[in-house]
Structure formats: C-alpha cells, structure tokens
Amino acid sequence: MAKAKQFGCSALALTLISLSGCQLFQSQTTLIVPPTVTNDQAQVVAIIRDQMDMYLSYEGREYFLNQMLVALESDSRNRFKGKDPETYAWWKIHVQPNELHQAEVVRPMEEGIEVYQGLEFMDVPYRSKSTLHLRSKPSSDGEELSSVSKGEVFNVVAKVSDLPWYLVEKRGVIKGYLHQDYARSNVGERDLLSTPPNPLLASAKVADDNFEYRYELQGSYTCRVLSYELSKNGEFTTGALRACRKKRKVWYIDAPQA
C-alpha cells in the first residue's frame, strides 16, 4: 500500500504529513525538506489533531472533518473551503481523483463457498433485519450453509461487484453470502480520524493456520489523496493524507505496511 511521507516544516513548527512528490512552502520562503517514511496510522491521526488544536474550535473541527468526507465522496468538485465560526480560522481542502487498488488476501472460510474474484473490500459491521440463510454463492439458489438471527451483528468483508450481495464473516471465518436488502449497516457516519484501517488489507497474507479451509480473495478498494490547509492571522499549516473507503461516508486514513 502507499506510504505517507512525514515533513518537519510548518509555519508553527508542527510535523506535517505529505505524500511522495508533494512539496510544502511556508510564508514567502521556499523550504523543501527531504521526506521520511511513516508507517504509523495513529501518528498521522495525532498530527492532524494537533493541527486542529492550534486553529479550530470544537464546532469548527466537526465542520472541517465533515467537509473532508464531503470532499472524498464528491465526483463533481475537488476543492472546498470553510471557516470556523468561533476562531475565524479558514481551511482549504483539495482531493485528487479516485485511485482503484487491487489486493489479494487469504482468509479462513467454511467449506462449500464459491469464491468470486470481483469483490469490493469493505470491513463494516451489519445487522440482520430477520433470520436469514447464508449461501454458498451470491444467488438465491445458492446452497444454504448457515444462518444469522434477526438483529445479529456480523462483519461484511466485501461486496460482490455489480451484484447486491455481501460476503459475510463471523468470528474471523467467512460464512457465506447475504443479499444486501436484508441487512443494514450497524455503523453511522464516522469522521476520518475515528475510523480504523481495514485489517483485512493491513495483513493481506495472514490467516488462521488451524482452520482447514483457507481461500485467496481477490478484490479492489478505492482511495483518494486529500490535502488541506488551515490558516489564521497570517499563519498557516498544511498536510496531506491518503484516505481509503469502506462504504459511503466511511473512510479511513491509510496505514502503510511496514
């Protein structure tokens, strides 16, 4: 996965995050510092929080983080701006086009499940609307392998591309397919900083060696590079990150592999 780059230049001496190829400029002086690689997603989150502490009120942070999500979801605009109603700090947000990444992961799986290669990786908890059967393939005529009870929470590993079916995981083992009409997301809208990375992609080749059946899943996930600037009273700080999508309005900051 893409690795974020760490810069040590800022108008407020804050550590900033940028991606390879980005250069940060402070005030009227051109300052280019050689980047170093960071592989700690929590560090990226901490730096952004520090930057918000210096410029934004509590209400302003909510507006700023929400506009990040709006920008990431937008297909028609790539530049956004806003103003904190209390501190009067301004922010600017710029997003690059969507990047489609491919991944192969190995997971323990119940016997009899047909593996479809066109998957869109998610990692989102869902809740069943009623008692339902999990099937061997993404079709109503698939073999009934097991079931989920009404109200039961399970993890959706992926959606089958171009089909309204989810691949369901329970307690770390893939159990079968479920039609999307019979489940609802158990996760509300989250800001970018509070959504954990997808563990399936962070440990792509790790699987339970004690489980008899393990299969390779091939699929895709969407990421975007987002850059931002916070400014107030002639001072400013900037940064950039790569965000990846789990579902609509649920994005996380990419955690590069070590």
PDB file of C-alpha atoms in Angstrom:
ATOM      1  CA  MET A   1       0.000   0.000   0.000  1.00  0.00           C
ATOM      2  CA  ALA A   2       1.104   3.595  -0.497  1.00  0.00           C
ATOM      3  CA  LYS A   3       3.288   5.041   2.238  1.00  0.00           C
ATOM      4  CA  ALA A   4       2.732   8.503   3.702  1.00  0.00           C
ATOM      5  CA  LYS A   5       5.678  10.843   3.948  1.00  0.00           C
ATOM      6  CA  GLN A   6       6.487  12.953   7.007  1.00  0.00           C
ATOM      7  CA  PHE A   7       7.722  16.530   6.733  1.00  0.00           C
ATOM      8  CA  GLY A   8       9.180  18.592   9.502  1.00  0.00           C
ATOM      9  CA  CYS A   9       8.335  22.034   8.092  1.00  0.00           C
ATOM     10  CA  SER A  10       5.440  24.194   9.275  1.00  0.00           C
ATOM     11  CA  ALA A  11       4.652  27.815   9.999  1.00  0.00           C
ATOM     12  CA  LEU A  12       4.012  26.686  13.585  1.00  0.00           C
ATOM     13  CA  ALA A  13       6.805  24.124  13.737  1.00  0.00           C
ATOM     14  CA  LEU A  14       4.285  21.289  13.577  1.00  0.00           C
ATOM     15  CA  THR A  15       5.154  17.991  11.964  1.00  0.00           C
ATOM     16  CA  LEU A  16       3.183  17.601   8.747  1.00  0.00           C
ATOM     17  CA  ILE A  17       2.161  14.644   6.629  1.00  0.00           C
ATOM     18  CA  SER A  18       2.501  14.622   2.869  1.00  0.00           C
ATOM     19  CA  LEU A  19       2.856  12.047   0.107  1.00  0.00           C
ATOM     20  CA  SER A  20       5.785  11.361  -2.149  1.00  0.00           C
ATOM     21  CA  GLY A  21       6.180  14.161  -4.654  1.00  0.00           C
ATOM     22  CA  CYS A  22       4.418  16.827  -2.569  1.00  0.00           C
ATOM     23  CA  GLN A  23       6.405  19.905  -1.508  1.00  0.00           C
ATOM     24  CA  LEU A  24       5.333  22.266   1.252  1.00  0.00           C
ATOM     25  CA  PHE A  25       6.021  26.007   1.132  1.00  0.00           C
ATOM     26  CA  GLN A  26       5.861  28.263   4.196  1.00  0.00           C
ATOM     27  CA  SER A  27       5.215  32.046   4.061  1.00  0.00           C
ATOM     28  CA  GLN A  28       7.471  33.671   1.456  1.00  0.00           C
ATOM     29  CA  THR A  29      10.406  31.305   1.948  1.00  0.00           C
ATOM     30  CA  THR A  30      10.693  28.181  -0.175  1.00  0.00           C
ATOM     31  CA  LEU A  31      11.657  25.341   2.151  1.00  0.00           C
ATOM     32  CA  ILE A  32      11.954  21.777   0.889  1.00  0.00           C
ATOM     33  CA  VAL A  33      12.805  19.110   3.446  1.00  0.00           C
ATOM     34  CA  PRO A  34      13.629  15.538   2.361  1.00  0.00           C
ATOM     35  CA  PRO A  35      10.722  13.311   3.405  1.00  0.00           C
ATOM     36  CA  THR A  36      10.949  10.265   5.631  1.00  0.00           C
ATOM     37  CA  VAL A  37       8.519   7.374   5.645  1.00  0.00           C
ATOM     38  CA  THR A  38       5.968   6.895   8.402  1.00  0.00           C
ATOM     39  CA  ASN A  39       4.150   3.589   8.805  1.00  0.00           C
ATOM     40  CA  ASP A  40       2.083   4.554  11.843  1.00  0.00           C
ATOM     41  CA  GLN A  41      -1.533   5.481  11.112  1.00  0.00           C
ATOM     42  CA  ALA A  42      -2.044   6.572  14.726  1.00  0.00           C
ATOM     43  CA  GLN A  43       0.810   9.066  14.342  1.00  0.00           C
ATOM     44  CA  VAL A  44      -0.864  10.606  11.308  1.00  0.00           C
ATOM     45  CA  VAL A  45      -4.114  10.977  13.261  1.00  0.00           C
ATOM     46  CA  ALA A  46      -2.267  12.547  16.213  1.00  0.00           C
ATOM     47  CA  ILE A  47      -0.594  15.131  13.979  1.00  0.00           C
ATOM     48  CA  ILE A  48      -3.897  16.178  12.426  1.00  0.00           C
ATOM     49  CA  ARG A  49      -5.429  16.513  15.901  1.00  0.00           C
ATOM     50  CA  ASP A  50      -2.505  18.728  16.951  1.00  0.00           C
ATOM     51  CA  GLN A  51      -3.043  20.920  13.916  1.00  0.00           C
ATOM     52  CA  MET A  52      -6.758  21.259  14.680  1.00  0.00           C
ATOM     53  CA  ASP A  53      -5.938  22.147  18.306  1.00  0.00           C
ATOM     54  CA  MET A  54      -3.954  25.145  17.073  1.00  0.00           C
ATOM     55  CA  TYR A  55      -6.612  26.507  14.723  1.00  0.00           C
ATOM     56  CA  LEU A  56     -10.106  25.161  15.285  1.00  0.00           C
ATOM     57  CA  SER A  57     -12.822  25.210  17.925  1.00  0.00           C
ATOM     58  CA  TYR A  58     -14.805  22.070  18.762  1.00  0.00           C
ATOM     59  CA  GLU A  59     -17.553  23.142  16.371  1.00  0.00           C
ATOM     60  CA  GLY A  60     -15.010  24.074  13.724  1.00  0.00           C
ATOM     61  CA  ARG A  61     -13.415  20.626  13.925  1.00  0.00           C
ATOM     62  CA  GLU A  62     -16.767  18.988  13.246  1.00  0.00           C
ATOM     63  CA  TYR A  63     -17.292  21.200  10.191  1.00  0.00           C
ATOM     64  CA  PHE A  64     -13.736  20.586   8.960  1.00  0.00           C
ATOM     65  CA  LEU A  65     -13.860  16.789   9.340  1.00  0.00           C
ATOM     66  CA  ASN A  66     -17.335  16.622   7.818  1.00  0.00           C
ATOM     67  CA  GLN A  67     -16.173  18.611   4.804  1.00  0.00           C
ATOM     68  CA  MET A  68     -13.302  16.147   4.394  1.00  0.00           C
ATOM     69  CA  LEU A  69     -15.906  13.388   3.988  1.00  0.00           C
ATOM     70  CA  VAL A  70     -17.931  15.515   1.587  1.00  0.00           C
ATOM     71  CA  ALA A  71     -14.790  16.101  -0.473  1.00  0.00           C
ATOM     72  CA  LEU A  72     -13.852  12.409  -0.508  1.00  0.00           C
ATOM     73  CA  GLU A  73     -17.343  11.432  -1.677  1.00  0.00           C
ATOM     74  CA  SER A  74     -17.599  14.155  -4.322  1.00  0.00           C
ATOM     75  CA  ASP A  75     -17.406  13.256  -8.004  1.00  0.00           C
ATOM     76  CA  SER A  76     -18.078  16.775  -9.282  1.00  0.00           C
ATOM     77  CA  ARG A  77     -15.797  19.028  -7.194  1.00  0.00           C
ATOM     78  CA  ASN A  78     -12.223  18.716  -5.981  1.00  0.00           C
ATOM     79  CA  ARG A  79     -11.748  21.950  -3.992  1.00  0.00           C
ATOM     80  CA  PHE A  80     -13.574  23.000  -0.841  1.00  0.00           C
ATOM     81  CA  LYS A  81     -13.165  25.687   1.802  1.00  0.00           C
ATOM     82  CA  GLY A  82     -14.754  26.724   5.070  1.00  0.00           C
ATOM     83  CA  LYS A  83     -14.411  28.971   8.111  1.00  0.00           C
ATOM     84  CA  ASP A  84     -14.510  28.276  11.839  1.00  0.00           C
ATOM     85  CA  PRO A  85     -17.382  30.370  13.306  1.00  0.00           C
ATOM     86  CA  GLU A  86     -15.515  30.842  16.617  1.00  0.00           C
ATOM     87  CA  THR A  87     -11.788  31.103  15.862  1.00  0.00           C
ATOM     88  CA  TYR A  88     -12.302  32.581  12.364  1.00  0.00           C
ATOM     89  CA  ALA A  89      -9.672  30.207  11.001  1.00  0.00           C
ATOM     90  CA  TRP A  90     -10.039  29.224   7.362  1.00  0.00           C
ATOM     91  CA  TRP A  91      -9.451  25.861   5.790  1.00  0.00           C
ATOM     92  CA  LYS A  92      -8.996  24.670   2.236  1.00  0.00           C
ATOM     93  CA  ILE A  93      -9.365  21.054   1.104  1.00  0.00           C
ATOM     94  CA  HIS A  94      -8.264  19.565  -2.200  1.00  0.00           C
ATOM     95  CA  VAL A  95      -8.850  15.966  -3.321  1.00  0.00           C
ATOM     96  CA  GLN A  96      -7.222  14.043  -6.144  1.00  0.00           C
ATOM     97  CA  PRO A  97      -9.173  11.618  -8.391  1.00  0.00           C
ATOM     98  CA  ASN A  98     -10.154   8.199  -7.085  1.00  0.00           C
ATOM     99  CA  GLU A  99      -7.476   5.506  -7.156  1.00  0.00           C
ATOM    100  CA  LEU A 100      -8.617   1.899  -7.573  1.00  0.00           C
ATOM    101  CA  HIS A 101      -6.276  -0.547  -5.837  1.00  0.00           C
ATOM    102  CA  GLN A 102      -6.203  -4.330  -6.188  1.00  0.00           C
ATOM    103  CA  ALA A 103      -5.482  -6.706  -3.318  1.00  0.00           C
ATOM    104  CA  GLU A 104      -5.218 -10.438  -2.659  1.00  0.00           C
ATOM    105  CA  VAL A 105      -5.921 -11.720   0.847  1.00  0.00           C
ATOM    106  CA  VAL A 106      -6.127 -15.183   2.400  1.00  0.00           C
ATOM    107  CA  ARG A 107      -8.937 -15.878   4.855  1.00  0.00           C
ATOM    108  CA  PRO A 108     -10.366 -18.923   6.665  1.00  0.00           C
ATOM    109  CA  MET A 109     -13.644 -19.919   5.064  1.00  0.00           C
ATOM    110  CA  GLU A 110     -16.363 -22.507   5.508  1.00  0.00           C
ATOM    111  CA  GLU A 111     -16.301 -25.419   3.080  1.00  0.00           C
ATOM    112  CA  GLY A 112     -18.536 -25.093   0.030  1.00  0.00           C
ATOM    113  CA  ILE A 113     -18.351 -21.341  -0.542  1.00  0.00           C
ATOM    114  CA  GLU A 114     -17.792 -20.304  -4.141  1.00  0.00           C
ATOM    115  CA  VAL A 115     -15.070 -17.670  -4.332  1.00  0.00           C
ATOM    116  CA  TYR A 116     -15.834 -14.739  -6.649  1.00  0.00           C
ATOM    117  CA  GLN A 117     -12.832 -12.695  -7.737  1.00  0.00           C
ATOM    118  CA  GLY A 118     -14.690  -9.434  -8.359  1.00  0.00           C
ATOM    119  CA  LEU A 119     -15.002  -8.182  -4.785  1.00  0.00           C
ATOM    120  CA  GLU A 120     -15.085  -4.690  -3.294  1.00  0.00           C
ATOM    121  CA  PHE A 121     -13.449  -4.873   0.141  1.00  0.00           C
ATOM    122  CA  MET A 122     -15.391  -3.203   2.968  1.00  0.00           C
ATOM    123  CA  ASP A 123     -14.914  -4.345   6.625  1.00  0.00           C
ATOM    124  CA  VAL A 124     -18.166  -2.899   8.012  1.00  0.00           C
ATOM    125  CA  PRO A 125     -20.412  -4.381  10.746  1.00  0.00           C
ATOM    126  CA  TYR A 126     -24.001  -5.011   9.644  1.00  0.00           C
ATOM    127  CA  ARG A 127     -27.156  -6.113  11.441  1.00  0.00           C
ATOM    128  CA  SER A 128     -29.619  -8.666  10.060  1.00  0.00           C
ATOM    129  CA  LYS A 129     -33.204  -7.483   9.532  1.00  0.00           C
ATOM    130  CA  SER A 130     -34.555 -11.015  10.045  1.00  0.00           C
ATOM    131  CA  THR A 131     -33.407 -14.617  10.410  1.00  0.00           C
ATOM    132  CA  LEU A 132     -31.693 -15.449   7.123  1.00  0.00           C
ATOM    133  CA  HIS A 133     -29.604 -18.118   5.467  1.00  0.00           C
ATOM    134  CA  LEU A 134     -26.050 -17.502   4.330  1.00  0.00           C
ATOM    135  CA  ARG A 135     -25.499 -19.031   0.921  1.00  0.00           C
ATOM    136  CA  SER A 136     -22.657 -20.690  -0.944  1.00  0.00           C
ATOM    137  CA  LYS A 137     -22.805 -18.199  -3.822  1.00  0.00           C
ATOM    138  CA  PRO A 138     -24.299 -14.730  -4.442  1.00  0.00           C
ATOM    139  CA  SER A 139     -27.633 -16.059  -5.648  1.00  0.00           C
ATOM    140  CA  SER A 140     -30.943 -17.104  -4.105  1.00  0.00           C
ATOM    141  CA  ASP A 141     -30.395 -20.612  -5.456  1.00  0.00           C
ATOM    142  CA  GLY A 142     -27.074 -20.973  -3.632  1.00  0.00           C
ATOM    143  CA  GLU A 143     -26.800 -23.748  -1.062  1.00  0.00           C
ATOM    144  CA  GLU A 144     -27.835 -22.768   2.478  1.00  0.00           C
ATOM    145  CA  LEU A 145     -24.707 -23.109   4.620  1.00  0.00           C
ATOM    146  CA  SER A 146     -25.616 -21.431   7.909  1.00  0.00           C
ATOM    147  CA  SER A 147     -27.845 -18.645   9.192  1.00  0.00           C
ATOM    148  CA  VAL A 148     -27.904 -15.330  11.021  1.00  0.00           C
ATOM    149  CA  SER A 149     -30.606 -14.434  13.543  1.00  0.00           C
ATOM    150  CA  LYS A 150     -32.742 -11.308  13.460  1.00  0.00           C
ATOM    151  CA  GLY A 151     -30.749  -8.451  14.968  1.00  0.00           C
ATOM    152  CA  GLU A 152     -27.466 -10.372  14.867  1.00  0.00           C
ATOM    153  CA  VAL A 153     -24.378  -8.296  14.087  1.00  0.00           C
ATOM    154  CA  PHE A 154     -21.781  -9.652  11.674  1.00  0.00           C
ATOM    155  CA  ASN A 155     -18.942  -8.278   9.595  1.00  0.00           C
ATOM    156  CA  VAL A 156     -19.281  -7.654   5.874  1.00  0.00           C
ATOM    157  CA  VAL A 157     -15.868  -8.389   4.400  1.00  0.00           C
ATOM    158  CA  ALA A 158     -16.756  -7.373   0.857  1.00  0.00           C
ATOM    159  CA  LYS A 159     -19.500  -6.696  -1.648  1.00  0.00           C
ATOM    160  CA  VAL A 160     -19.663  -8.691  -4.871  1.00  0.00           C
ATOM    161  CA  SER A 161     -19.008  -6.267  -7.729  1.00  0.00           C
ATOM    162  CA  ASP A 162     -22.120  -5.489  -9.798  1.00  0.00           C
ATOM    163  CA  LEU A 163     -24.278  -7.750  -7.616  1.00  0.00           C
ATOM    164  CA  PRO A 164     -26.343  -6.845  -4.500  1.00  0.00           C
ATOM    165  CA  TRP A 165     -24.665  -9.477  -2.318  1.00  0.00           C
ATOM    166  CA  TYR A 166     -22.334  -9.256   0.682  1.00  0.00           C
ATOM    167  CA  LEU A 167     -19.646 -11.725   1.752  1.00  0.00           C
ATOM    168  CA  VAL A 168     -20.205 -12.284   5.485  1.00  0.00           C
ATOM    169  CA  GLU A 169     -17.651 -13.055   8.189  1.00  0.00           C
ATOM    170  CA  LYS A 170     -18.401 -14.206  11.744  1.00  0.00           C
ATOM    171  CA  ARG A 171     -15.733 -14.577  14.430  1.00  0.00           C
ATOM    172  CA  GLY A 172     -12.950 -14.364  11.877  1.00  0.00           C
ATOM    173  CA  VAL A 173     -14.322 -17.013   9.500  1.00  0.00           C
ATOM    174  CA  ILE A 174     -16.151 -16.308   6.229  1.00  0.00           C
ATOM    175  CA  LYS A 175     -19.564 -17.976   6.396  1.00  0.00           C
ATOM    176  CA  GLY A 176     -21.293 -17.191   3.099  1.00  0.00           C
ATOM    177  CA  TYR A 177     -23.213 -14.639   1.049  1.00  0.00           C
ATOM    178  CA  LEU A 178     -26.173 -12.493   2.109  1.00  0.00           C
ATOM    179  CA  HIS A 179     -28.400 -10.260  -0.048  1.00  0.00           C
ATOM    180  CA  GLN A 180     -27.873  -6.593   0.809  1.00  0.00           C
ATOM    181  CA  ASP A 181     -31.614  -5.888   1.107  1.00  0.00           C
ATOM    182  CA  TYR A 182     -31.803  -7.994   4.264  1.00  0.00           C
ATOM    183  CA  ALA A 183     -29.106  -6.229   6.270  1.00  0.00           C
ATOM    184  CA  ARG A 184     -28.422  -2.673   7.381  1.00  0.00           C
ATOM    185  CA  SER A 185     -25.161  -1.058   8.352  1.00  0.00           C
ATOM    186  CA  ASN A 186     -24.507  -1.010  12.078  1.00  0.00           C
ATOM    187  CA  VAL A 187     -22.156   1.952  11.674  1.00  0.00           C
ATOM    188  CA  GLY A 188     -23.302   5.541  11.409  1.00  0.00           C
ATOM    189  CA  GLU A 189     -21.399   8.314   9.717  1.00  0.00           C
ATOM    190  CA  ARG A 190     -17.866   8.473  11.134  1.00  0.00           C
ATOM    191  CA  ASP A 191     -15.207  11.107  10.770  1.00  0.00           C
ATOM    192  CA  LEU A 192     -11.931  10.244   9.112  1.00  0.00           C
ATOM    193  CA  LEU A 193      -9.943  10.176  12.363  1.00  0.00           C
ATOM    194  CA  SER A 194     -12.178   7.730  14.238  1.00  0.00           C
ATOM    195  CA  THR A 195     -12.428   5.019  11.563  1.00  0.00           C
ATOM    196  CA  PRO A 196      -9.822   2.236  11.915  1.00  0.00           C
ATOM    197  CA  PRO A 197      -7.981   0.889   8.865  1.00  0.00           C
ATOM    198  CA  ASN A 198      -9.245  -2.271   7.197  1.00  0.00           C
ATOM    199  CA  PRO A 199      -7.435  -5.150   8.984  1.00  0.00           C
ATOM    200  CA  LEU A 200      -8.046  -7.423   6.013  1.00  0.00           C
ATOM    201  CA  LEU A 201      -5.810  -5.209   3.880  1.00  0.00           C
ATOM    202  CA  ALA A 202      -3.292  -4.416   6.599  1.00  0.00           C
ATOM    203  CA  SER A 203      -2.431  -8.121   6.963  1.00  0.00           C
ATOM    204  CA  ALA A 204      -3.171  -9.384   3.487  1.00  0.00           C
ATOM    205  CA  LYS A 205      -1.493 -12.794   3.728  1.00  0.00           C
ATOM    206  CA  VAL A 206      -2.321 -13.687   7.332  1.00  0.00           C
ATOM    207  CA  ALA A 207      -4.820 -16.464   8.020  1.00  0.00           C
ATOM    208  CA  ASP A 208      -5.624 -18.909  10.811  1.00  0.00           C
ATOM    209  CA  ASP A 209      -3.382 -21.929  10.221  1.00  0.00           C
ATOM    210  CA  ASN A 210      -5.629 -24.009  12.475  1.00  0.00           C
ATOM    211  CA  PHE A 211      -8.597 -23.643  10.135  1.00  0.00           C
ATOM    212  CA  GLU A 212      -8.833 -26.346   7.467  1.00  0.00           C
ATOM    213  CA  TYR A 213     -10.192 -24.269   4.588  1.00  0.00           C
ATOM    214  CA  ARG A 214      -8.385 -21.094   3.529  1.00  0.00           C
ATOM    215  CA  TYR A 215      -9.028 -19.270   0.297  1.00  0.00           C
ATOM    216  CA  GLU A 216      -7.477 -16.383  -1.567  1.00  0.00           C
ATOM    217  CA  LEU A 217      -9.820 -13.471  -2.180  1.00  0.00           C
ATOM    218  CA  GLN A 218      -9.111 -11.022  -4.976  1.00  0.00           C
ATOM    219  CA  GLY A 219     -10.758  -7.645  -4.921  1.00  0.00           C
ATOM    220  CA  SER A 220     -10.418  -3.896  -5.020  1.00  0.00           C
ATOM    221  CA  TYR A 221     -10.765  -0.838  -2.812  1.00  0.00           C
ATOM    222  CA  THR A 222     -10.876   2.889  -3.518  1.00  0.00           C
ATOM    223  CA  CYS A 223      -8.520   5.535  -2.132  1.00  0.00           C
ATOM    224  CA  ARG A 224      -8.033   9.283  -2.654  1.00  0.00           C
ATOM    225  CA  VAL A 225      -5.237  11.675  -1.797  1.00  0.00           C
ATOM    226  CA  LEU A 226      -6.522  14.639   0.215  1.00  0.00           C
ATOM    227  CA  SER A 227      -4.518  17.773   1.024  1.00  0.00           C
ATOM    228  CA  TYR A 228      -5.576  20.603   3.304  1.00  0.00           C
ATOM    229  CA  GLU A 229      -4.528  23.977   4.685  1.00  0.00           C
ATOM    230  CA  LEU A 230      -5.522  25.660   7.960  1.00  0.00           C
ATOM    231  CA  SER A 231      -4.846  29.390   8.325  1.00  0.00           C
ATOM    232  CA  LYS A 232      -5.436  32.185  10.833  1.00  0.00           C
ATOM    233  CA  ASN A 233      -3.919  35.635  11.437  1.00  0.00           C
ATOM    234  CA  GLY A 234      -1.323  35.223   8.714  1.00  0.00           C
ATOM    235  CA  GLU A 235      -0.106  31.832   9.910  1.00  0.00           C
ATOM    236  CA  PHE A 236      -0.909  28.521   8.306  1.00  0.00           C
ATOM    237  CA  THR A 237      -0.203  24.807   8.391  1.00  0.00           C
ATOM    238  CA  THR A 238      -0.708  22.221   5.672  1.00  0.00           C
ATOM    239  CA  GLY A 239      -0.796  18.476   5.269  1.00  0.00           C
ATOM    240  CA  ALA A 240      -1.817  15.624   3.017  1.00  0.00           C
ATOM    241  CA  LEU A 241      -3.004  12.066   3.507  1.00  0.00           C
ATOM    242  CA  ARG A 242      -4.327   9.085   1.630  1.00  0.00           C
ATOM    243  CA  ALA A 243      -7.866   8.027   2.617  1.00  0.00           C
ATOM    244  CA  CYS A 244      -9.484   4.710   1.665  1.00  0.00           C
ATOM    245  CA  ARG A 245     -13.184   3.876   1.516  1.00  0.00           C
ATOM    246  CA  LYS A 246     -15.099   1.179   3.384  1.00  0.00           C
ATOM    247  CA  LYS A 247     -18.579   2.325   2.376  1.00  0.00           C
ATOM    248  CA  ARG A 248     -20.386   5.562   1.647  1.00  0.00           C
ATOM    249  CA  LYS A 249     -19.212   8.225   4.119  1.00  0.00           C
ATOM    250  CA  VAL A 250     -16.961   5.768   5.949  1.00  0.00           C
ATOM    251  CA  TRP A 251     -13.312   6.424   5.075  1.00  0.00           C
ATOM    252  CA  TYR A 252     -10.096   5.776   6.986  1.00  0.00           C
ATOM    253  CA  ILE A 253      -6.560   7.097   6.807  1.00  0.00           C
ATOM    254  CA  ASP A 254      -4.421   4.562   5.002  1.00  0.00           C
ATOM    255  CA  ALA A 255      -1.970   2.726   7.255  1.00  0.00           C
ATOM    256  CA  PRO A 256       1.070   1.776   5.160  1.00  0.00           C
ATOM    257  CA  GLN A 257       2.504  -1.677   5.628  1.00  0.00           C
ATOM    258  CA  ALA A 258       5.805  -1.806   7.466  1.00  0.00           C
TER     259      ALA A 258
END
